[in-house]
Coordinates of C-alpha atoms in Angstrom, one line a residue:
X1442 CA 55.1 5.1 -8.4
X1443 CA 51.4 5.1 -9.3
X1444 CA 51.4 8.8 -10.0
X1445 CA 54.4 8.4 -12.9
X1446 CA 53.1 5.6 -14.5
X1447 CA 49.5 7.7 -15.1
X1448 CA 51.5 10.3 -16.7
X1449 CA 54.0 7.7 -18.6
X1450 CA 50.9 6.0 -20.0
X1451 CA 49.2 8.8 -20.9
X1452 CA 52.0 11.6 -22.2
X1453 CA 54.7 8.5 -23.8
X1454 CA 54.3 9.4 -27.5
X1455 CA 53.4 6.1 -29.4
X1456 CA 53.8 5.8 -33.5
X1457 CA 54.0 2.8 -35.6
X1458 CA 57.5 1.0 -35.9
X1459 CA 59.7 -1.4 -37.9
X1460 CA 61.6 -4.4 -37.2
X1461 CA 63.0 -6.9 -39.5
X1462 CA 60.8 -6.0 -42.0
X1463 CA 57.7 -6.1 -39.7
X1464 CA 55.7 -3.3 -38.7
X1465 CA 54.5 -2.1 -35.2
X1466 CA 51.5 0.0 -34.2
X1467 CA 51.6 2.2 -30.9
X1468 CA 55.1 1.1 -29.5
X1469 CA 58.2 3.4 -28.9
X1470 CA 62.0 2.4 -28.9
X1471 CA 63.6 2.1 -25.4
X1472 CA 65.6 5.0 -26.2
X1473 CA 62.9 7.2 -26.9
X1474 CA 61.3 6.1 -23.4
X1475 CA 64.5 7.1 -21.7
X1476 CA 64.5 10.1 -23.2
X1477 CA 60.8 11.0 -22.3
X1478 CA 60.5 9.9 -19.0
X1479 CA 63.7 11.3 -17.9
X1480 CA 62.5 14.8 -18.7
X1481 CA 58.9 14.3 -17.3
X1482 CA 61.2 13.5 -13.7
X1483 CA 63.0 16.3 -14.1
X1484 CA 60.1 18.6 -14.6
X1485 CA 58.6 16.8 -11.7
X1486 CA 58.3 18.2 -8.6
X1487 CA 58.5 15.5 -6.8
X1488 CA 61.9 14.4 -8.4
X1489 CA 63.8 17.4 -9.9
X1490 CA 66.0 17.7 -12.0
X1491 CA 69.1 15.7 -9.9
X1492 CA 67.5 12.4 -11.7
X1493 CA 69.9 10.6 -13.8
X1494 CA 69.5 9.3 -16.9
X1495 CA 71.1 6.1 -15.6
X1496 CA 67.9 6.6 -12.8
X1497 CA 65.7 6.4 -15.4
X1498 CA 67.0 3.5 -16.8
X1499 CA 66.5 1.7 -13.8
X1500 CA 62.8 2.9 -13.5
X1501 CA 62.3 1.3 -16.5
X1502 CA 63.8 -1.7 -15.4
X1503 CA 61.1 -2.5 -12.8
X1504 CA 58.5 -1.0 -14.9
X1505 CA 59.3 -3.8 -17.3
X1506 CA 59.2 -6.2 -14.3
X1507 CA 55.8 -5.3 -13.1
X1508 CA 54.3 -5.3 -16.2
X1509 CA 53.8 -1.4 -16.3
X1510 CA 55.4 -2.3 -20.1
X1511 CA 56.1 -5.0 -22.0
X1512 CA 58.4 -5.5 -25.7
X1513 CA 56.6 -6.3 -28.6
X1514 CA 56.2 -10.0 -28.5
X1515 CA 54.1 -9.6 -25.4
X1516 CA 57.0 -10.5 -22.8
X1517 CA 57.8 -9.1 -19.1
X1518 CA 58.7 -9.7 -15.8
X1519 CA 62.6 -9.8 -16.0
X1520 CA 65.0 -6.2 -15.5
X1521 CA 66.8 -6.6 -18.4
X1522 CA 65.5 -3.1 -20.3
X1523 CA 68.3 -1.4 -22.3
X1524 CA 68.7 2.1 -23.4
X1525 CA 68.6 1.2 -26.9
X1526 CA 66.0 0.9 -29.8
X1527 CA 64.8 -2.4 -28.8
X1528 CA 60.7 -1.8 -29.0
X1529 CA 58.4 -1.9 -26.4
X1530 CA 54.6 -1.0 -25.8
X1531 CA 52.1 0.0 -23.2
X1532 CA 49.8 -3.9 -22.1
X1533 CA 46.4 -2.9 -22.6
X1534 CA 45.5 -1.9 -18.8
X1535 CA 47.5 -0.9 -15.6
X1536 CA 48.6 -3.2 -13.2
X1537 CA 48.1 -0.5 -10.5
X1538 CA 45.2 1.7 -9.6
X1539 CA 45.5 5.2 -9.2
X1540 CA 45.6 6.2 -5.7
X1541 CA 43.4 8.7 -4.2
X1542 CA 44.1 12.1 -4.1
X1543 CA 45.2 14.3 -1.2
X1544 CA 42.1 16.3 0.4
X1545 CA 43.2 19.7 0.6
X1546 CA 44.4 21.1 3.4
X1547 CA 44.7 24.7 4.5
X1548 CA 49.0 25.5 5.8
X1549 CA 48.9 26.2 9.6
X1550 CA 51.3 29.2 10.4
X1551 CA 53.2 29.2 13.8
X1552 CA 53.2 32.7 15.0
X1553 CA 55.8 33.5 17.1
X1554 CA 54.7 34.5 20.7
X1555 CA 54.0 38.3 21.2
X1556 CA 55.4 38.7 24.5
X1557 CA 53.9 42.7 24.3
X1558 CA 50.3 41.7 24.6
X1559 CA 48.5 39.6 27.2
X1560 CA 46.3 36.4 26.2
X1561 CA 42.6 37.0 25.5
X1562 CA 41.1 36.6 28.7
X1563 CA 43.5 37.2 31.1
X1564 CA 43.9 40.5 33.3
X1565 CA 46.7 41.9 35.0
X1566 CA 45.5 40.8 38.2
X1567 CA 45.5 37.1 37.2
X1568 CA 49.4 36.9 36.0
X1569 CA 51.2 35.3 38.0
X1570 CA 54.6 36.8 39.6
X1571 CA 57.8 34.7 40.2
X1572 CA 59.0 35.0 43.9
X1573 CA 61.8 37.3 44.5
X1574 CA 64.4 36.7 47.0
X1575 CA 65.0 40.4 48.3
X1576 CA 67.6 41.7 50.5
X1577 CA 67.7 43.2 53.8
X1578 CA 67.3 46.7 52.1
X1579 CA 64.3 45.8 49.9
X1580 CA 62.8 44.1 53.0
X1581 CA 62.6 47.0 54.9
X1582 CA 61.4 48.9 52.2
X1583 CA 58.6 46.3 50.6
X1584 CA 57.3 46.4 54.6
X1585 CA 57.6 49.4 55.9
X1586 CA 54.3 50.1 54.2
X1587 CA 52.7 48.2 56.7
X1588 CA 53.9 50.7 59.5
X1589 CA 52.6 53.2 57.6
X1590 CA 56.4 54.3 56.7
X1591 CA 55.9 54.6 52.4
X1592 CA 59.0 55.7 50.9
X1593 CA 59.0 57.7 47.7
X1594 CA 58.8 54.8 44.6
X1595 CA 58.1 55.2 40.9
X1596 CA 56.6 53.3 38.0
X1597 CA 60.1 51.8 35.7
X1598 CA 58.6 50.9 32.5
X1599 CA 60.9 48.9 30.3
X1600 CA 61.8 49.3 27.2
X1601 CA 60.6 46.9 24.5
X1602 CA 62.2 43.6 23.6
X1603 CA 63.2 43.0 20.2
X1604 CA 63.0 39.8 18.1
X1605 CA 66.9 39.9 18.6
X1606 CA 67.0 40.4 22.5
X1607 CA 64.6 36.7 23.2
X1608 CA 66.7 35.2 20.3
X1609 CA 69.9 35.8 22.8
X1610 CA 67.6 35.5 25.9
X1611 CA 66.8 31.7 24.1
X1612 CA 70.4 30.9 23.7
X1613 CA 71.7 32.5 27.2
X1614 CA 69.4 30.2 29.1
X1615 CA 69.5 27.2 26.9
X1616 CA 73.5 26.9 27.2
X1617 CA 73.3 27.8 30.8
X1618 CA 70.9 25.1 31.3
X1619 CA 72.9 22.8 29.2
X1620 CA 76.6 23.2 31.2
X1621 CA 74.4 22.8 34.3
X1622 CA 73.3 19.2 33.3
X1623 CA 76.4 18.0 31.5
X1624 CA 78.3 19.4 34.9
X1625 CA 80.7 21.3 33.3
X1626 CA 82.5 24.6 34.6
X1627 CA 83.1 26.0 30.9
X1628 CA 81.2 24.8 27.8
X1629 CA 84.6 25.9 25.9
X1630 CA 85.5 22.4 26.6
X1631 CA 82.6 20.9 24.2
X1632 CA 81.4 23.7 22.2
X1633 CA 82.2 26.7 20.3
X1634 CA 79.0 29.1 21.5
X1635 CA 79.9 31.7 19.3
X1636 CA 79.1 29.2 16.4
X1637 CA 75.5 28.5 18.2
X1638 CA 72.8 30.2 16.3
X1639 CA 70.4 31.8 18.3
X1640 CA 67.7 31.4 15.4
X1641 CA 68.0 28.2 15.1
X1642 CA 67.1 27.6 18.5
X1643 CA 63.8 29.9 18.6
X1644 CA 62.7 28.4 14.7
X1645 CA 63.0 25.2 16.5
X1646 CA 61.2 25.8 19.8
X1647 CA 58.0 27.2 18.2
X1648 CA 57.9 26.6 14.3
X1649 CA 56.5 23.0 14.3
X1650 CA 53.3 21.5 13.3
X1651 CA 51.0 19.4 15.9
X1652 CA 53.3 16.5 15.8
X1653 CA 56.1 18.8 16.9
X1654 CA 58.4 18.3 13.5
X1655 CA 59.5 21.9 11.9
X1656 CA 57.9 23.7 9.8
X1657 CA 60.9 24.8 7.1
X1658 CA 60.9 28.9 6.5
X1659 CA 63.2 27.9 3.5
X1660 CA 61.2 25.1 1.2
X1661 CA 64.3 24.0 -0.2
X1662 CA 65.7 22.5 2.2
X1663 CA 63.0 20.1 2.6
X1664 CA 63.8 16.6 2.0
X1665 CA 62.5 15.7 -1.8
X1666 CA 59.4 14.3 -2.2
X1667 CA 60.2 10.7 -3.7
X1668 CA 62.5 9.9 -0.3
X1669 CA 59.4 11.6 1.6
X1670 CA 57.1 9.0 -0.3
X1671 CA 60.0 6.1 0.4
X1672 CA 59.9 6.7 4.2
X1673 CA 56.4 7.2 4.5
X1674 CA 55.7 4.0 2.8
X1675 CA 58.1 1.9 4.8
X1676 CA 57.1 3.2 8.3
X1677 CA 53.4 3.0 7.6
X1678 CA 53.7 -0.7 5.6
X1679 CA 51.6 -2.7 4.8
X1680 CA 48.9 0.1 4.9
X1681 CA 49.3 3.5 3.5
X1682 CA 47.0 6.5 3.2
X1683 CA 47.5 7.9 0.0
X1684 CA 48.3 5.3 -2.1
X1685 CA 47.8 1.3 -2.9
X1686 CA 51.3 -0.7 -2.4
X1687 CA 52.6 -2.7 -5.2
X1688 CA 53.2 -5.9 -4.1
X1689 CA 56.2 -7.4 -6.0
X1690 CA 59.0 -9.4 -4.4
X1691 CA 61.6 -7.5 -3.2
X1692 CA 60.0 -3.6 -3.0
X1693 CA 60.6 -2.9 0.5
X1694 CA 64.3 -3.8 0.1
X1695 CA 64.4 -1.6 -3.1
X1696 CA 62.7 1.4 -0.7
X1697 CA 65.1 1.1 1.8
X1698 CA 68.1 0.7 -0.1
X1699 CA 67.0 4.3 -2.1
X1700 CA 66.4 5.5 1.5
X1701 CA 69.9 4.4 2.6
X1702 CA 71.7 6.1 -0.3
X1703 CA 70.1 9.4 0.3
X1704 CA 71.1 9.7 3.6
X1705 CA 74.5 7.9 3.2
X1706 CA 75.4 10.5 0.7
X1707 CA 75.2 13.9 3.0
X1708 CA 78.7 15.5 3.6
X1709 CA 77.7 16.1 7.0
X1710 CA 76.3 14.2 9.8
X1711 CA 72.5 15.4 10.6
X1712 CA 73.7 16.5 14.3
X1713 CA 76.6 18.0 12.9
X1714 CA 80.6 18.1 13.3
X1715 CA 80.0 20.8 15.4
X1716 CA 77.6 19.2 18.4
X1717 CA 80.4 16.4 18.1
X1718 CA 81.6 16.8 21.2
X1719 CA 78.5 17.6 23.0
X1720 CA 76.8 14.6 22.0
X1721 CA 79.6 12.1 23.1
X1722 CA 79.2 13.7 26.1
X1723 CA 75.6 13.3 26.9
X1724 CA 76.9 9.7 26.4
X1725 CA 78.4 9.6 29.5
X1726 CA 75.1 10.3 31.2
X1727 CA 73.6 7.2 29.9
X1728 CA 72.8 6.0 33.6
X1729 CA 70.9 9.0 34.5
X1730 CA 68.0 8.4 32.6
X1731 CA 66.1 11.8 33.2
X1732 CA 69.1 13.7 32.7
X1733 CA 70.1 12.5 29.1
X1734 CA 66.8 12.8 28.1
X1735 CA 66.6 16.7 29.1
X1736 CA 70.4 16.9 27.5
X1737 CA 69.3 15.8 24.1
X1738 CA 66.5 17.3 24.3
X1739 CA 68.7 21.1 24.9
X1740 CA 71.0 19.5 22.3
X1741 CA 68.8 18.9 19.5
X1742 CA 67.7 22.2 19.9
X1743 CA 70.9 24.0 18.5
X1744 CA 70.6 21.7 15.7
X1745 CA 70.0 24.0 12.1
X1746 CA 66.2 23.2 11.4
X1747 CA 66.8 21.3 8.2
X1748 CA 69.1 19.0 10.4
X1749 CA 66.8 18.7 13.2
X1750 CA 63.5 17.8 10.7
X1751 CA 65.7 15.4 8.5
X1752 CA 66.6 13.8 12.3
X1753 CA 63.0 13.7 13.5
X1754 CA 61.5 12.4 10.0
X1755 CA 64.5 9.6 10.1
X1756 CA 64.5 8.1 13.6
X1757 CA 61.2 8.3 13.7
X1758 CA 60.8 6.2 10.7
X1759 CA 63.8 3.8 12.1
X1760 CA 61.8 3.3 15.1
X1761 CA 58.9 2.1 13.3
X1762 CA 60.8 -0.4 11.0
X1763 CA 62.0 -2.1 14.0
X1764 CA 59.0 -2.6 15.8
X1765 CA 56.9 -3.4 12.8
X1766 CA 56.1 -7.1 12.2
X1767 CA 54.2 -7.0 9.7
X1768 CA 57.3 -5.5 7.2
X1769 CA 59.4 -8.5 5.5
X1770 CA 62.4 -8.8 6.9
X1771 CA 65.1 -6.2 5.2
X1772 CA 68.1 -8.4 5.5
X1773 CA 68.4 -12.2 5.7
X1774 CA 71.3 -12.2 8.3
X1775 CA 71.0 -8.9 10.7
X1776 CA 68.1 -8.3 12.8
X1777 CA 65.9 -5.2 11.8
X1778 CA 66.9 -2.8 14.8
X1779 CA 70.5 -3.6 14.3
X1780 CA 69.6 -2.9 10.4
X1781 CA 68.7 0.3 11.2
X1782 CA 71.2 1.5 13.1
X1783 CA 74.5 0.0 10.9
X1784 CA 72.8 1.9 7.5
X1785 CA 72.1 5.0 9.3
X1786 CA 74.4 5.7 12.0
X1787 CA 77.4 7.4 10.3
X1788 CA 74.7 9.7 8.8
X1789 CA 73.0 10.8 12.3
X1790 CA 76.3 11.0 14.5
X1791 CA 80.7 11.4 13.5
X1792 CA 83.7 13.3 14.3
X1793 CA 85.3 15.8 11.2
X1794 CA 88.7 13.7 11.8
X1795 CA 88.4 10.0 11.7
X1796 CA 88.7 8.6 15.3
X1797 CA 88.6 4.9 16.1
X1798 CA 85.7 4.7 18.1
X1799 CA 83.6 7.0 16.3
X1800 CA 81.1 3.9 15.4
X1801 CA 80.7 2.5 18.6
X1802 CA 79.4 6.2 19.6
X1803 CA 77.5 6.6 17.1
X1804 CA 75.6 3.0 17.3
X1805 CA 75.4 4.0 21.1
X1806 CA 73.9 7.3 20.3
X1807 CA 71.6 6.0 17.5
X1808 CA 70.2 3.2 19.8
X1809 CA 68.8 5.3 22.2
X1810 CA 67.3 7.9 20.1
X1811 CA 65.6 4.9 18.3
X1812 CA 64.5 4.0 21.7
X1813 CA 63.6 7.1 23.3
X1814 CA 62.6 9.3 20.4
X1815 CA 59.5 10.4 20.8
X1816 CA 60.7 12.2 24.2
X1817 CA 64.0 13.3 22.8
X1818 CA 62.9 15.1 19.4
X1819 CA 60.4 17.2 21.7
X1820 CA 60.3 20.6 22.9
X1821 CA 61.7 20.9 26.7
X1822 CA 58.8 22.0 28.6
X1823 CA 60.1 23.3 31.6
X1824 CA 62.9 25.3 29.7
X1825 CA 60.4 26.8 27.2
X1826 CA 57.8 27.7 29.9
X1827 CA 60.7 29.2 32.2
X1828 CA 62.3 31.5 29.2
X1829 CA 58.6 32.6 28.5
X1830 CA 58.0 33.6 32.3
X1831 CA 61.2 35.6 31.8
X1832 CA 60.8 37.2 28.6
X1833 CA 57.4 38.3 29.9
X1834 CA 58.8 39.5 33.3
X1835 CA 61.4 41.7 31.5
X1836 CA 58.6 43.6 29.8
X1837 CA 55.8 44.4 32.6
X1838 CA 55.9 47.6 34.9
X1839 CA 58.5 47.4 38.0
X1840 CA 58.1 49.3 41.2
X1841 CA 61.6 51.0 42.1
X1842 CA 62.1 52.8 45.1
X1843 CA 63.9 55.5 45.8
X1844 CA 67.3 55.2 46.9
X1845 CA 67.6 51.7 46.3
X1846 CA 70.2 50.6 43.7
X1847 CA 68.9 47.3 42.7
X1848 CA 65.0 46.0 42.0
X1849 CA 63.4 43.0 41.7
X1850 CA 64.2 42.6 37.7
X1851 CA 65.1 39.1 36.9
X1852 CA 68.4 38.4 34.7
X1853 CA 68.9 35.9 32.4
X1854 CA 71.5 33.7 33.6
X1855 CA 74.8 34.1 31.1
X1856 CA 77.0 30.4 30.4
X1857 CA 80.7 31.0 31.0
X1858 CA 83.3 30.9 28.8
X1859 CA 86.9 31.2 29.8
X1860 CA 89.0 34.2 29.2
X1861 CA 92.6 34.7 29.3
X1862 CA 94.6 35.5 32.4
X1863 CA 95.3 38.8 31.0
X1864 CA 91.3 39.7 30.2
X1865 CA 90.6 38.6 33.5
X1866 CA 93.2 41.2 35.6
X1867 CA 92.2 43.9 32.8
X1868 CA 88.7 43.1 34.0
X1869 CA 89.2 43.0 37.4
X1870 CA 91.2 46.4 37.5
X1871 CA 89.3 48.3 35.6
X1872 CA 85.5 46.6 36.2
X1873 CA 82.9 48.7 38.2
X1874 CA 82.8 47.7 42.1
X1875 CA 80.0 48.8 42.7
X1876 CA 78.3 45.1 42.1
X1877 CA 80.9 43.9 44.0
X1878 CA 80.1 45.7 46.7
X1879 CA 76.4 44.8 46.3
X1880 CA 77.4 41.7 46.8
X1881 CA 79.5 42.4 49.9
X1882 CA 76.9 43.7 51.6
X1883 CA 74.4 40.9 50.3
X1884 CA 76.6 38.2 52.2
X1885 CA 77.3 40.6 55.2
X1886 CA 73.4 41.1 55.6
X1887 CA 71.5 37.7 54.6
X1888 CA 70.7 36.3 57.7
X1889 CA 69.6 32.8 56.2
X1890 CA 73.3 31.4 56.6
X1891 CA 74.9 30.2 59.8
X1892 CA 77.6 32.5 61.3
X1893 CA 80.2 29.5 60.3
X1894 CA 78.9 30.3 56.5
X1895 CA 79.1 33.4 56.2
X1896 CA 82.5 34.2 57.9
X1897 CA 83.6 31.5 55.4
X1898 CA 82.2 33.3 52.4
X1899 CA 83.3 36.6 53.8
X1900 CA 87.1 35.3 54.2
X1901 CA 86.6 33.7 50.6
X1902 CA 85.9 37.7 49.2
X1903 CA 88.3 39.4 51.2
X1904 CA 91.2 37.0 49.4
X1905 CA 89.8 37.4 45.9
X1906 CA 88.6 41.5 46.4
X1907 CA 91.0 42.9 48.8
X1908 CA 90.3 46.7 47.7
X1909 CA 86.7 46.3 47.9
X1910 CA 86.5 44.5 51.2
X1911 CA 88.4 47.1 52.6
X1912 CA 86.3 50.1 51.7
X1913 CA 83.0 48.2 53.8
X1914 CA 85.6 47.0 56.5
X1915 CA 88.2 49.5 57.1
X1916 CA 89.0 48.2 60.7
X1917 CA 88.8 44.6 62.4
X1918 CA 85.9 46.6 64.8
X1919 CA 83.9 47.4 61.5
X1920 CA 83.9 42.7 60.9
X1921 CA 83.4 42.3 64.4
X1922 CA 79.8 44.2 64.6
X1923 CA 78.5 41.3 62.1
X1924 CA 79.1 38.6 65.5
X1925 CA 78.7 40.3 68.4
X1926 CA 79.3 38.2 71.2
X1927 CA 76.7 36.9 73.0
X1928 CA 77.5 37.7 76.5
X1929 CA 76.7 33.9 78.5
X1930 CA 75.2 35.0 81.9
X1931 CA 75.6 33.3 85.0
X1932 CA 72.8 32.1 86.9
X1933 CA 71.8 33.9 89.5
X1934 CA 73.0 32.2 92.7
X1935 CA 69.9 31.4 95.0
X1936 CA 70.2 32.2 98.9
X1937 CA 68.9 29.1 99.8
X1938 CA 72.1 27.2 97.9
X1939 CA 74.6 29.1 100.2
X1940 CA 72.6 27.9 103.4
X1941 CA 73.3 24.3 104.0
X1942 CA 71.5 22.2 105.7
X1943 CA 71.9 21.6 109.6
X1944 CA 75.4 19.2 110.1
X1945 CA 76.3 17.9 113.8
X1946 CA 79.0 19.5 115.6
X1947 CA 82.8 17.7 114.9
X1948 CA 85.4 18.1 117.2
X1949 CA 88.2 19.3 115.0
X1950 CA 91.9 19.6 115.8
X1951 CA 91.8 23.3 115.4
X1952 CA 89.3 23.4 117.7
X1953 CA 91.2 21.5 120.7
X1954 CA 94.0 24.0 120.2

């Protein structure tokens, strides 16, 4: 506002005029204002060159009603500027003051972690190791050493991980992590993860500023800087630190409305058609309040990073409308909060196809966010610090020893999707056993589960692997070595229990015979 009116009143060229036989100095037609001003916004970089003449006009309108112009007889205050050659002039001073420059601040760049080098500081000794659970095998060989039995190891050094293997590493265990809370067996039933963008997900985790919003790789995408301006100035009202409000009746409702028609114009919602299905969903978590929370949170993160800073900048501005009480009401007849979520709703949350309840979701949705924002639109901690853990685990020295098949390498866990019945035999026939066997043994060997357990589980893979079961248990002798039979004991009977003690002598009838 302030900073076009500077640059109307000093760049507007002004020349002496006629009307009805009278002559003007310094005054312009309303035409020739139209003209000018519409190419200074389009020039701008704060507007660009999507401004509308008919825009323009409507500048001019409230310039004319704030005085920032007035026609030639001295009069103002009424919107009733016309792009025609009506005359108008410049009053001798600005109703407005310029604001106060920006100080200048230097751009912080996000590096991305560089899971090749330690932190400054830190040693080798002090990095802490995940516990492993390790087999009977590994056991054996991990302890032997303190017998004095060292079996022949070597040094495994892996190979480097690329920016594209922790991209897929990201989205592995963020999906994983996500069918785990949502309680699903296949995410195929919500989501298309093939259209899940990998990048997205790592830009989002660590490109963001201090407050956590992203930081935009391509500039633009960024929201323009007038609607930037609009949304600052309503969720920081009455005060604002780069600029002086003007204080005519009816501004805030003229903000909001331009914020409204922004946002109601996008072709698709910010948490796209897409997430549809994943967000409705999390809706049925509702009651679980930590659980949604951490859903969202995995949610928002496959968001493109446009989307997910438009979502951030908007809610969080929603949020600060409705609990501000110092902003004039923006509606006569609806509460602010419910404001807020009828204008904006549609915008954040709805299906591709047109489905009855789609509003009801989306007010649902909307509601919370408003209410739980600042949790929601922030990194998961315990997800971030786990996938670092792992990412740096992947790339330090393992011990393997010789002999042994498997180490103590950590994989990330994969989400399922389903597969046809005909993938799944082709897999099964012609898939390598030898993991299967591995895990054969695994179950045969952990000593952890009750007997019950384990001949359960052991029945469970001799119905679904047949082949393989029979290779480790060629003959019913082979199973029963797993339970021996513990061979019950009798007591030892004591001598004195076969003496008994003294009885009288009884006459008996075999006796008398």
């Amino acid at each position: 506002w302030n900073e076009i009116i500077e640059l109307f009143r000093s760049g507007m060229p002004l020349r002496k005029h006629r009307c009805r036989f009278k002559s003007y100095e310094r005054c312009f037609k309303a035409s020739e204002a139209v003209d000018w001003l519409h190419e200074l916004l389009g020039c701008n970089q704060n507007f660009g060159p999507e401004v509308t003449r008919n825009q323009t006009v409507k500048l001019l309108k409230k310039f004319l009603k704030n005085h920032v112009i007035e026609d030639i007889k001295g009069r103002w205050g009424k919107e009733d500027f016309q792009d025609d050659g009506h005359l108008y002039r410049f009053p001798p001073s600005s109703p407005l003051k310029p604001y106060p420059k920006k100080p200048s601040c230097t751009k912080e760049v996000i590096k991305f972690p560089d899971w090749n080098e330690p932190k400054g500081g830190t040693s080798q000794e002090h990095i802490l190791v995940k516990s492993v659970t390790m087999n009977s095998e590994m056991w054996y060989k991990r302890h032997s050493i303190a017998i004095g039995e060292v079996p022949a190891c070597k040094l495994v050094y892996r190979r480097q991980l690329t920016q594209a293997n922790v991209e897929e590493i990201w989205k592995s265990i963020t999906l994983s992590r996500l069918q785990k809370i949502l309680g699903l067996d296949c995410l195929d039933e919500v989501l298309d993860t093939k259209l899940v963008n990998s990048k997205h997900i790592v830009q989002n985790a660590y490109n963001v500023n201090k407050q956590g919003i992203v930081i935009l790789e391509d500039k633009s995408k960024e929201l323009p800087h007038w609607i930037l301006s609009a949304m600052k100035c309503l969720a920081n009202w009455p005060s604002c630190s780069d600029l002086k409000q003007p204080t005519y009746s009816g501004f805030e409702r003229d903000v909001f409305k331009t914020i409204a028609d922004y946002f109601g114009q996008m072709k698709e919602p910010l948490l796209t058609f897409h997430l549809f299905d994943v967000f409705v969903s999390v809706l049925g978590l509702l009651q679980k309040h930590s659980k949604v929370i951490e859903a969202l949170q995995i949610s928002c993160l496959l968001l493109p990073p446009e989307n997910r800073k438009k979502l951030q900048l908007l809610v969080r501005m929603m949020a600060r409308i409705s609990s501000n009480k110092d902003l004039p009401p923006l509606s006569e007849s609806v509460r602010t909060k419910t404001l807020m979520v009828q204008a904006f709703s549609r915008c954040i949350l709805c299906s591709k196809e047109e489905i009855d309840l789609d509003e009801l979701l989306a007010a649902k949705l909307v509601s919370f966010l408003m209410d739980n924002y600042q949790e929601i639109l922030n990194i998961p901690s315990s997800l971030k610090a786990s996938i670092e853990q792992h990412v740096v685990h992947l790339q330090r020295v393992q011990i393997k020893y010789a002999g042994a098949d498997t180490d103590a390498t950590f994989y990330a866990p994969s989400f399922y999707h389903q597969i046809s019945t005909d993938e799944f035999e082709s897999q099964r026939a012609n898939g390598s056993q030898e993991p299967l066997a591995a895990l054969l043994e695994e179950i045969a060997m952990n000593k952890e589960i009750s007997v019950k357990d384990k001949k359960k589980k052991l029945k469970q893979f001799q119905k679904s692997y047949p082949e393989v079961y029979r290779i480790r248990f060629p003959t019913p002798e082979a199973e029963a070595l797993l339970f021996p039979e513990k061979n019950k004991q009798k007591p030892p009977i004591l001598m004195w229990a076969l003496k008994k003690p003294f009885q009288p002598f009884h006459r008996t009838r075999s006796f008398r015979m």
